[in-house]
PDB file of C-alpha atoms in Angstrom:
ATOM      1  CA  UNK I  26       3.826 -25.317   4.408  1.00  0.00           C
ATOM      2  CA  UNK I  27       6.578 -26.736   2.421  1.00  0.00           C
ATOM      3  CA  UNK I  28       6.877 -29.969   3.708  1.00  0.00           C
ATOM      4  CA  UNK I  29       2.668 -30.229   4.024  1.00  0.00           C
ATOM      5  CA  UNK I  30       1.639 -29.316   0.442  1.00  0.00           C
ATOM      6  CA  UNK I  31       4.687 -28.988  -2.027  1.00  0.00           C
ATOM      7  CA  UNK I  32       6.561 -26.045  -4.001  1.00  0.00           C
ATOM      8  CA  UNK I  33       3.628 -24.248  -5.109  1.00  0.00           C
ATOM      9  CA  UNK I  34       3.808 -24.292  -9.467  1.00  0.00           C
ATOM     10  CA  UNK I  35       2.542 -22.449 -12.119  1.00  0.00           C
ATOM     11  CA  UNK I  36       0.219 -24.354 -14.249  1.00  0.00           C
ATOM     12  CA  UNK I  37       3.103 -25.012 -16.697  1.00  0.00           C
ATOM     13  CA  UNK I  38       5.281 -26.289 -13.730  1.00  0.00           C
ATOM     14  CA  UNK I  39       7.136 -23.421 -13.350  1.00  0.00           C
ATOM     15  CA  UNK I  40       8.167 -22.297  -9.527  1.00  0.00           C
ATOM     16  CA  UNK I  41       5.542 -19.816  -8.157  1.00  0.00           C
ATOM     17  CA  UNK I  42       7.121 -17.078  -6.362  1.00  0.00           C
ATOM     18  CA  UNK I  43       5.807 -14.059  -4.098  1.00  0.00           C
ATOM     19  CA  UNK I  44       6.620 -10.947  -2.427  1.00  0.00           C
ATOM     20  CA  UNK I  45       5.724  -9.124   0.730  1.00  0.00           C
ATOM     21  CA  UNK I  46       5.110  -5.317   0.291  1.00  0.00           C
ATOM     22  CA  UNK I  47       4.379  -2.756   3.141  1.00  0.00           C
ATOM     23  CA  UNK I  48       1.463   0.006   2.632  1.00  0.00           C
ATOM     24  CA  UNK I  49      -0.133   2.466   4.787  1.00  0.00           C
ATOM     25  CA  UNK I  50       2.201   4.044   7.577  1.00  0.00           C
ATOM     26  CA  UNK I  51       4.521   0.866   7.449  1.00  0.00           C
ATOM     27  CA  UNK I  52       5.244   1.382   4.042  1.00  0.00           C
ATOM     28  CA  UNK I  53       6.171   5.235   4.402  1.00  0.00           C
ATOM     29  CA  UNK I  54       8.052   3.609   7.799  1.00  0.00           C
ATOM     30  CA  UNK I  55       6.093   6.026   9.993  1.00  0.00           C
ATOM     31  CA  UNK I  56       4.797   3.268  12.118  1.00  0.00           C
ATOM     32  CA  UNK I  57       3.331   5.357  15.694  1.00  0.00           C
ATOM     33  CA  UNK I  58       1.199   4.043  18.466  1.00  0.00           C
ATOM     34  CA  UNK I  59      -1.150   1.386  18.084  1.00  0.00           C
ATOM     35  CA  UNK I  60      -0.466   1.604  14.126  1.00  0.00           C
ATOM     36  CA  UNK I  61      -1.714  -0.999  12.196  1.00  0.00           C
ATOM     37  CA  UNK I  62       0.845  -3.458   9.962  1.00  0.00           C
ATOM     38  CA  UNK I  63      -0.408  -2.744   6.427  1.00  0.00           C
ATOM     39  CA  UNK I  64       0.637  -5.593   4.279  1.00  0.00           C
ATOM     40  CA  UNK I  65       0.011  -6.930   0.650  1.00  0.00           C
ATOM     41  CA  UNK I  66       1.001 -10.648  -0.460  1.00  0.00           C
ATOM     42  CA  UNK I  67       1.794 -10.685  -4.350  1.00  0.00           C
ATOM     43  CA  UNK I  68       2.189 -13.762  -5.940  1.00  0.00           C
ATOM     44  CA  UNK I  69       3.165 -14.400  -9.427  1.00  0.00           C
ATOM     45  CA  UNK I  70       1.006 -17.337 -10.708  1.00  0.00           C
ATOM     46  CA  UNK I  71      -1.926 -19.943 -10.587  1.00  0.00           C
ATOM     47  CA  UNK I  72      -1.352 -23.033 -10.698  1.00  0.00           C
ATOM     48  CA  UNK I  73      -0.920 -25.428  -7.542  1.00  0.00           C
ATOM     49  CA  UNK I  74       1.374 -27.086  -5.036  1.00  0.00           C
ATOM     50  CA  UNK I  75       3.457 -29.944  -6.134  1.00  0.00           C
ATOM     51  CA  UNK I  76       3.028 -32.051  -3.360  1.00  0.00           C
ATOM     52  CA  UNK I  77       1.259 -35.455  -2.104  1.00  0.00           C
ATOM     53  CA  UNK I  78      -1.313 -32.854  -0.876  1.00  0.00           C
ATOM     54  CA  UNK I  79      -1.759 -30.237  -3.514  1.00  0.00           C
ATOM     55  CA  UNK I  80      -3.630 -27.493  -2.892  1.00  0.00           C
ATOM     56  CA  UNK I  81      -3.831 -23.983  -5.153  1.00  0.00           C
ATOM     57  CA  UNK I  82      -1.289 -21.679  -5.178  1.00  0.00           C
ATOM     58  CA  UNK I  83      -3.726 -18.820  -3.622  1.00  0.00           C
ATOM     59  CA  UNK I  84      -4.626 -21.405  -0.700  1.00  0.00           C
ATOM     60  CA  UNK I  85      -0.899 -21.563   0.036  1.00  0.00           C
ATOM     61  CA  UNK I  86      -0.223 -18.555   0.016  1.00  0.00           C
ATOM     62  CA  UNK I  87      -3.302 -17.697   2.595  1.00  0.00           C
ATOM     63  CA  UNK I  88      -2.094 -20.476   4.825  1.00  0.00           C
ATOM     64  CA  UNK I  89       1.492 -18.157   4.392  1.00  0.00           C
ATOM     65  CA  UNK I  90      -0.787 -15.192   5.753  1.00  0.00           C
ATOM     66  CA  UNK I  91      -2.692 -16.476   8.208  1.00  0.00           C
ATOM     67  CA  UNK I  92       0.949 -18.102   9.991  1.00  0.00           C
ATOM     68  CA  UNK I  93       1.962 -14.179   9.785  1.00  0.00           C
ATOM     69  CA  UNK I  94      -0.665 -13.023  12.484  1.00  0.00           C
ATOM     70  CA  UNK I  95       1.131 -15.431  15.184  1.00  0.00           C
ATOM     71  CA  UNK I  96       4.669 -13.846  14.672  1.00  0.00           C
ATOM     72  CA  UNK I  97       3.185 -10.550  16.247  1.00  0.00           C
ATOM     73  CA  UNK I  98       3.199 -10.158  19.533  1.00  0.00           C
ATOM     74  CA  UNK I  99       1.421  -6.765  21.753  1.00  0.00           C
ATOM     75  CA  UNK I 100       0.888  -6.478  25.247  1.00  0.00           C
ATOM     76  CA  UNK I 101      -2.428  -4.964  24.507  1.00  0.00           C
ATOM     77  CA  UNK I 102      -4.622  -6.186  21.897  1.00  0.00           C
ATOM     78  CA  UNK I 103      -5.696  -3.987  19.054  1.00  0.00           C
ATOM     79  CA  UNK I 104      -1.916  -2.867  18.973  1.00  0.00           C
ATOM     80  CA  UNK I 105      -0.134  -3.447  16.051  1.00  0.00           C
ATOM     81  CA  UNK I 106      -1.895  -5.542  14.606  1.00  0.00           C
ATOM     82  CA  UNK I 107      -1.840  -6.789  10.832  1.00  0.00           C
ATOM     83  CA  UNK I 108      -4.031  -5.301   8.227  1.00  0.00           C
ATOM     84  CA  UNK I 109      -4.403  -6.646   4.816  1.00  0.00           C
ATOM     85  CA  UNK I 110      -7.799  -4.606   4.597  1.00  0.00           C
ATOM     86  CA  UNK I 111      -5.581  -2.045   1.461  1.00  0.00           C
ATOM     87  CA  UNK I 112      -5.262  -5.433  -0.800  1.00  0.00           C
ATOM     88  CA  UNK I 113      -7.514  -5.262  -4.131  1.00  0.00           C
ATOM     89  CA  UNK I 114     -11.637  -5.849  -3.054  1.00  0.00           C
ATOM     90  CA  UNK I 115     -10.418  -4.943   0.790  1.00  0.00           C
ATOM     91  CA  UNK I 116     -12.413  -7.548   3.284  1.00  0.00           C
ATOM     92  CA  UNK I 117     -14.105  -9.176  -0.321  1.00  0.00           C
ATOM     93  CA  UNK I 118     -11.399 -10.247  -1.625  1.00  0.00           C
ATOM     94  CA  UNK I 119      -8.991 -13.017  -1.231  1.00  0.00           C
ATOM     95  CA  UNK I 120      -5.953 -12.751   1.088  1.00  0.00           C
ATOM     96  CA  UNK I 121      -3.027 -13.332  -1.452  1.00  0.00           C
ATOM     97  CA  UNK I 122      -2.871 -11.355  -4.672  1.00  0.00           C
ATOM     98  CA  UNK I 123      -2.450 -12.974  -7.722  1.00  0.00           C
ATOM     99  CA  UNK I 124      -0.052 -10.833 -10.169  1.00  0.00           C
ATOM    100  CA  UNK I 125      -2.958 -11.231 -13.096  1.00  0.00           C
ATOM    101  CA  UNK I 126      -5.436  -9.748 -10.002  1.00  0.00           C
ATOM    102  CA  UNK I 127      -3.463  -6.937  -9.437  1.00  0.00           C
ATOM    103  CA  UNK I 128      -2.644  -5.502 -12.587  1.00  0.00           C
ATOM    104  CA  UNK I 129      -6.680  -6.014 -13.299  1.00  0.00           C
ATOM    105  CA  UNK I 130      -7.486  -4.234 -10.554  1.00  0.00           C
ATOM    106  CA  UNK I 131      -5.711  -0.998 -10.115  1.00  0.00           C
ATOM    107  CA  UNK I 132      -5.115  -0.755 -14.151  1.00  0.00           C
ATOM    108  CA  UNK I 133      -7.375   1.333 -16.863  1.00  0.00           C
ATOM    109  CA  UNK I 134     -10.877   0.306 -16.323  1.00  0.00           C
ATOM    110  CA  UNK I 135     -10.438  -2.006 -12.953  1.00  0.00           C
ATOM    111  CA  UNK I 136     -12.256  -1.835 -10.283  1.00  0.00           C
ATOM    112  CA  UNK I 137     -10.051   0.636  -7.973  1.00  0.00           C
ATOM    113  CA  UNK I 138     -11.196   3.805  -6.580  1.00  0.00           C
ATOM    114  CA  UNK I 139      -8.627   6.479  -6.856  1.00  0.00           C
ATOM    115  CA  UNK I 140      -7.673   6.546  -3.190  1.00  0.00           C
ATOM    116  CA  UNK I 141      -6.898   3.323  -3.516  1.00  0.00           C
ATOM    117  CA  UNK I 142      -4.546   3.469  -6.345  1.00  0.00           C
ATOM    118  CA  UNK I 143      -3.206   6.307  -4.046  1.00  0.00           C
ATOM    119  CA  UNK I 144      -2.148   4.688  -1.759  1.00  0.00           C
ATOM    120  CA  UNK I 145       0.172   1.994  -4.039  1.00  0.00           C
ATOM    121  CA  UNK I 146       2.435   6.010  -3.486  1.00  0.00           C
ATOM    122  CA  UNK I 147       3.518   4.136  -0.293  1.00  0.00           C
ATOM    123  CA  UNK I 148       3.987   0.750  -1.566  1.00  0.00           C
ATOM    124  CA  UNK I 149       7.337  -0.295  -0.178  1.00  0.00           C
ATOM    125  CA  UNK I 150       8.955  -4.088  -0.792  1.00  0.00           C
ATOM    126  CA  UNK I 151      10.645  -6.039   2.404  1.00  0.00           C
ATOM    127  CA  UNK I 152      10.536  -9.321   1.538  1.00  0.00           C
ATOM    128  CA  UNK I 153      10.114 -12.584  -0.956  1.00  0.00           C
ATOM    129  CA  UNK I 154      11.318 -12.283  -4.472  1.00  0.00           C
ATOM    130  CA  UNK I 155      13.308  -9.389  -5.091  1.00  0.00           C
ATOM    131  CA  UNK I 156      12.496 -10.508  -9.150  1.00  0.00           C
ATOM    132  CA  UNK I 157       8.733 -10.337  -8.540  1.00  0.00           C
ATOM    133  CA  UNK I 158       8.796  -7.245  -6.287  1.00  0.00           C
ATOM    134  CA  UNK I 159      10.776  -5.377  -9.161  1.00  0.00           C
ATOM    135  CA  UNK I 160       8.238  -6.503 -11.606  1.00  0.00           C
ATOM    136  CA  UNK I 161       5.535  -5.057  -9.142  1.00  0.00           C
ATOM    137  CA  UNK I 162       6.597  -1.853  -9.174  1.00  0.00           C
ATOM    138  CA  UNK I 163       7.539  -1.563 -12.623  1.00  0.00           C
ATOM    139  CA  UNK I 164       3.427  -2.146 -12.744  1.00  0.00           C
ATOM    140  CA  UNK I 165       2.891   0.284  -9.959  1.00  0.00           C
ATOM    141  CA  UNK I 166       4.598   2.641 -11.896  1.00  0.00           C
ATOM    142  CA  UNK I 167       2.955   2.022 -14.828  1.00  0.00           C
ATOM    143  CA  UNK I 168      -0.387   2.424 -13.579  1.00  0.00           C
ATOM    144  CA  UNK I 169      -0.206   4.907 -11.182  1.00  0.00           C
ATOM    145  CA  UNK I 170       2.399   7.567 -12.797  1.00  0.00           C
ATOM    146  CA  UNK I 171       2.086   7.118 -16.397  1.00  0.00           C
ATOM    147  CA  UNK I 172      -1.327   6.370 -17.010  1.00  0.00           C
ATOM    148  CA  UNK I 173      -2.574   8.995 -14.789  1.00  0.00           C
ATOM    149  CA  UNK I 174      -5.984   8.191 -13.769  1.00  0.00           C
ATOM    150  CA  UNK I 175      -6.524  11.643 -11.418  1.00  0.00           C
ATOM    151  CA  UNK I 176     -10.212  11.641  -9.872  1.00  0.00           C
ATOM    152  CA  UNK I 177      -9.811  14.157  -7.152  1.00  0.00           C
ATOM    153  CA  UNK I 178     -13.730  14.180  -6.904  1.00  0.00           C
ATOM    154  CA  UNK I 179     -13.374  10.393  -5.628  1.00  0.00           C
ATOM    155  CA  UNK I 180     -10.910  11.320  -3.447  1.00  0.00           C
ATOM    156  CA  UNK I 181     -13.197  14.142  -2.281  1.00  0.00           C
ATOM    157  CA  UNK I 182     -16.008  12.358  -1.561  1.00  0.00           C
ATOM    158  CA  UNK I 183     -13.745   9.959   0.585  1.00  0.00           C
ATOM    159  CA  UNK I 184     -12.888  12.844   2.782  1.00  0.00           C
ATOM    160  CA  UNK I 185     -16.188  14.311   3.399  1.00  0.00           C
ATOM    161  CA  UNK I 186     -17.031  10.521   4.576  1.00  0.00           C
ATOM    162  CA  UNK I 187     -14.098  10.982   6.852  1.00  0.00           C
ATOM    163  CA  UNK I 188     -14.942  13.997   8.268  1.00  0.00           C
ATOM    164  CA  UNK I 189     -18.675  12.752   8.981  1.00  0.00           C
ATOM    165  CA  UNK I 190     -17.589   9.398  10.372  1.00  0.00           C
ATOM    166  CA  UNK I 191     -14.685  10.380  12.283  1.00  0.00           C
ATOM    167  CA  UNK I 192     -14.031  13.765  13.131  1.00  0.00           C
ATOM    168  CA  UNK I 193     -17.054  14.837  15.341  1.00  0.00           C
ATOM    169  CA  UNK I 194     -17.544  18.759  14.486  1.00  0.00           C
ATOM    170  CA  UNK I 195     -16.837  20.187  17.783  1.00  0.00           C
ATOM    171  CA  UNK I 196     -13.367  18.124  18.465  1.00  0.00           C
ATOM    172  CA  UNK I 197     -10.259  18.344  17.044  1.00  0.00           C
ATOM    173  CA  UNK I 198      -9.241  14.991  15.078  1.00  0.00           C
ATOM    174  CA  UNK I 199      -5.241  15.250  14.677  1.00  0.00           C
ATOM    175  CA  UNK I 200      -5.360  12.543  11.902  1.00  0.00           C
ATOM    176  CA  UNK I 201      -9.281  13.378  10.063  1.00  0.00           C
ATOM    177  CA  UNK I 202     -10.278  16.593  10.778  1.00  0.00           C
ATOM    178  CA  UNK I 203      -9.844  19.270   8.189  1.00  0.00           C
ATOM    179  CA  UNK I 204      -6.562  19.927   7.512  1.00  0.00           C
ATOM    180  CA  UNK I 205      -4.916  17.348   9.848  1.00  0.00           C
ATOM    181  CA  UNK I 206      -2.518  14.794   8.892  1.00  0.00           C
ATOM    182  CA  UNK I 207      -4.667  12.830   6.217  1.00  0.00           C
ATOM    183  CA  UNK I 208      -5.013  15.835   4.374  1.00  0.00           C
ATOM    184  CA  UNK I 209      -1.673  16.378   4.050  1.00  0.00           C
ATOM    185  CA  UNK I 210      -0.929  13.137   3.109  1.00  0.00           C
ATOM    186  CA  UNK I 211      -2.852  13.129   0.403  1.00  0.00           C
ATOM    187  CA  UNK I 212      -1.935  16.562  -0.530  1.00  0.00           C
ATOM    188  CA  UNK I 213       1.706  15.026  -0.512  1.00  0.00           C
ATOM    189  CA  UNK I 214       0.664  11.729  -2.111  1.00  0.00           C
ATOM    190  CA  UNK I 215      -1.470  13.301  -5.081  1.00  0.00           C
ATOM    191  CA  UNK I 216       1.458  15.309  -6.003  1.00  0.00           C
ATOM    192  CA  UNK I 217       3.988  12.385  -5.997  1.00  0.00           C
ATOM    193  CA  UNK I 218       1.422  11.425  -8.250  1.00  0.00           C
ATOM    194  CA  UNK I 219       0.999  14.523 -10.723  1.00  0.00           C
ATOM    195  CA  UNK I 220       4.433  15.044 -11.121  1.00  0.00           C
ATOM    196  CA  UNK I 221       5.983  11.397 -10.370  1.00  0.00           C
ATOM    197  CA  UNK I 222       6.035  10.865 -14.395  1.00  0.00           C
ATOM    198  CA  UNK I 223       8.431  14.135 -14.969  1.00  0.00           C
ATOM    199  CA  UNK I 224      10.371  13.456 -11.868  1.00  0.00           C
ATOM    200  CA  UNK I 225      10.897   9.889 -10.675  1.00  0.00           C
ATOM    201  CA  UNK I 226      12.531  10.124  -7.748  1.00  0.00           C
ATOM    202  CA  UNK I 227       9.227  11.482  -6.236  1.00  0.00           C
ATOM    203  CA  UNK I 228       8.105   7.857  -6.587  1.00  0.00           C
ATOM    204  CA  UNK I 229       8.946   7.297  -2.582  1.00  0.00           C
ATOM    205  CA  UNK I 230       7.007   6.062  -0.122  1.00  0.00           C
ATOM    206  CA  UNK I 231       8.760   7.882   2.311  1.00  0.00           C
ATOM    207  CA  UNK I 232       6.506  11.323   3.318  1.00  0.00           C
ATOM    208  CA  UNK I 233       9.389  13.683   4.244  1.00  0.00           C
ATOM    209  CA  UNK I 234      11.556  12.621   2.002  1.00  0.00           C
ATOM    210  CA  UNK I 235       9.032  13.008  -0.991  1.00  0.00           C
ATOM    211  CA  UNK I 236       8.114  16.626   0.712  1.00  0.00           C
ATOM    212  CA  UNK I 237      11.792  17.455   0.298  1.00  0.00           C
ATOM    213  CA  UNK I 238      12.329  16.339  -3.402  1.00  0.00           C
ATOM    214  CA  UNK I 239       9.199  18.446  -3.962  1.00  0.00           C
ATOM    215  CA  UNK I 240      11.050  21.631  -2.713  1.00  0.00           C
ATOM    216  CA  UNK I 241      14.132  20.554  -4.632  1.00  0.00           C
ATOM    217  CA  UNK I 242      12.086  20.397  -7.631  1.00  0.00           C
ATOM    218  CA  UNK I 243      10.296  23.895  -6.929  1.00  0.00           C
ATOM    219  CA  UNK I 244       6.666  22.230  -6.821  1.00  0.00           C
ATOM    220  CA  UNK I 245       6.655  23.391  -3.363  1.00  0.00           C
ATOM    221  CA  UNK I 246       7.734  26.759  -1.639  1.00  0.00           C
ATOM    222  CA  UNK I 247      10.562  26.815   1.241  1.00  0.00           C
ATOM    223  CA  UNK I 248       7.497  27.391   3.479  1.00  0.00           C
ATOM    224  CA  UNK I 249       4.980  25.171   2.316  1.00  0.00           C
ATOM    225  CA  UNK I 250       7.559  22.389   2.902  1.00  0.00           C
ATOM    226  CA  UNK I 251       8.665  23.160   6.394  1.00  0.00           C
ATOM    227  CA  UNK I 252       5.300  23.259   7.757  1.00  0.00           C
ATOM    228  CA  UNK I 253       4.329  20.245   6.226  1.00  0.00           C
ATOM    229  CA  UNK I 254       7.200  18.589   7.648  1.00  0.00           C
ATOM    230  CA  UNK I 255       6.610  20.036  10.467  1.00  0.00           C
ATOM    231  CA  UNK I 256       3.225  18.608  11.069  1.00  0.00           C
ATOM    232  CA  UNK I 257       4.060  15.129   9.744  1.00  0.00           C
ATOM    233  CA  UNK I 258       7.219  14.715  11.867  1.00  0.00           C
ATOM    234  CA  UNK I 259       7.499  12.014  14.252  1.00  0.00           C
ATOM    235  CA  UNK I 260       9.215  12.634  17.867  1.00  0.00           C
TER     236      UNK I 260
END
């Protein structure tokens, strides 16, 4: 992309960067069959490419993310496949994220549902610039464990859509019916979130390891924690 269209720049000329972060069950690295590849692209400014052929900065970086789909390989289609369906707008919205796009987004009075600033909980960096990926969660942070937006009621109604949609009533759903594993995520997740300002090393996106630290910091009980672990365990 390099050699096609140039260093992408900042509108001052400044080198653009980006990062690659993991969400969903590849960011909590509980990746099981047929999983899907949750990923967000970050990048930290508009601007353009400095080559013959310039083209913007969030055209690059969609180029970047559209090359990304041919690295993975399945015997089966539909397996592991790459979803960038969690990034700000979902399917509306461009591929890349612009830094301005997602602090706008998930901060006080943007667009985000609650679920969705949620699931930032399991935002995990794996690759680009380490410098822009530590400024990304310093925002995550920010947003999501300082300025507490709680709306379990959103959250709520997400689940009841859930249950209707995808847990028929007379089967037994081991990832949406009531009580299965996405309620304990978010069970998990929304207390990362409560108490994530007071304690910060809740702020994983790891789901048994955040379980533990909430024993250890007697938010859970010895036996709420082993049967949560329990249930989210992976052979």
């Amino acid at each position: 992309l390099e050699l096609d269209y140039g260093m992408p720049k900042s509108v001052a000329g400044m080198e653009a960067t980006f990062a690659l972060f993991a969400l969903g069950k590849f960011g909590s690295a509980e990746l099981g069959y047929a999983s899907d590849i949750e990923l967000i692209l970050v990048y930290s400014d508009s601007g353009a490419s400095d080559g013959q052929k310039s083209i913007l900065n969030s055209e690059f970086y969609a180029k970047l993310l559209q090359q990304l789909y041919v690295f993975i390989e399945a015997k089966q289609d539909g397996l592991f496949q790459i979803d960038l369906r969690l990034r700000p707008y979902g399917n509306d919205g461009p591929l890349p994220v612009s830094l301005e796009s997602f602090t706008s987004y998930y901060g006080q009075g943007g667009m985000a549902h609650f679920y969705e600033k949620l699931s930032l909980v399991r935002l995990r960096y794996f690759f680009g610039s380490k410098e822009l990926g530590k400024r990304v969660f310093r925002l995550r942070d920010t947003l999501l464990y300082q300025t507490q937006g709680l709306d379990l009621l959103d959250l709520w109604q997400l689940r009841q859509k859930q249950l209707s949609e995808k847990a028929a009533s007379n089967l037994l759903n081991a990832k949406y019916s009531y009580g299965a594993l996405v309620d304990l995520e978010y069970s998990v997740q929304t207390l990362q979130v409560v108490f994530g300002r007071e304690h910060k090393n809740l702020r994983t996106p790891y789901t048994i390891q955040a379980i533990t630290r909430l024993f250890e910091a007697e938010i859970v009980n010895a036996d709420e924690s082993e049967n949560v672990k329990a249930k989210t365990a992976i052979p």
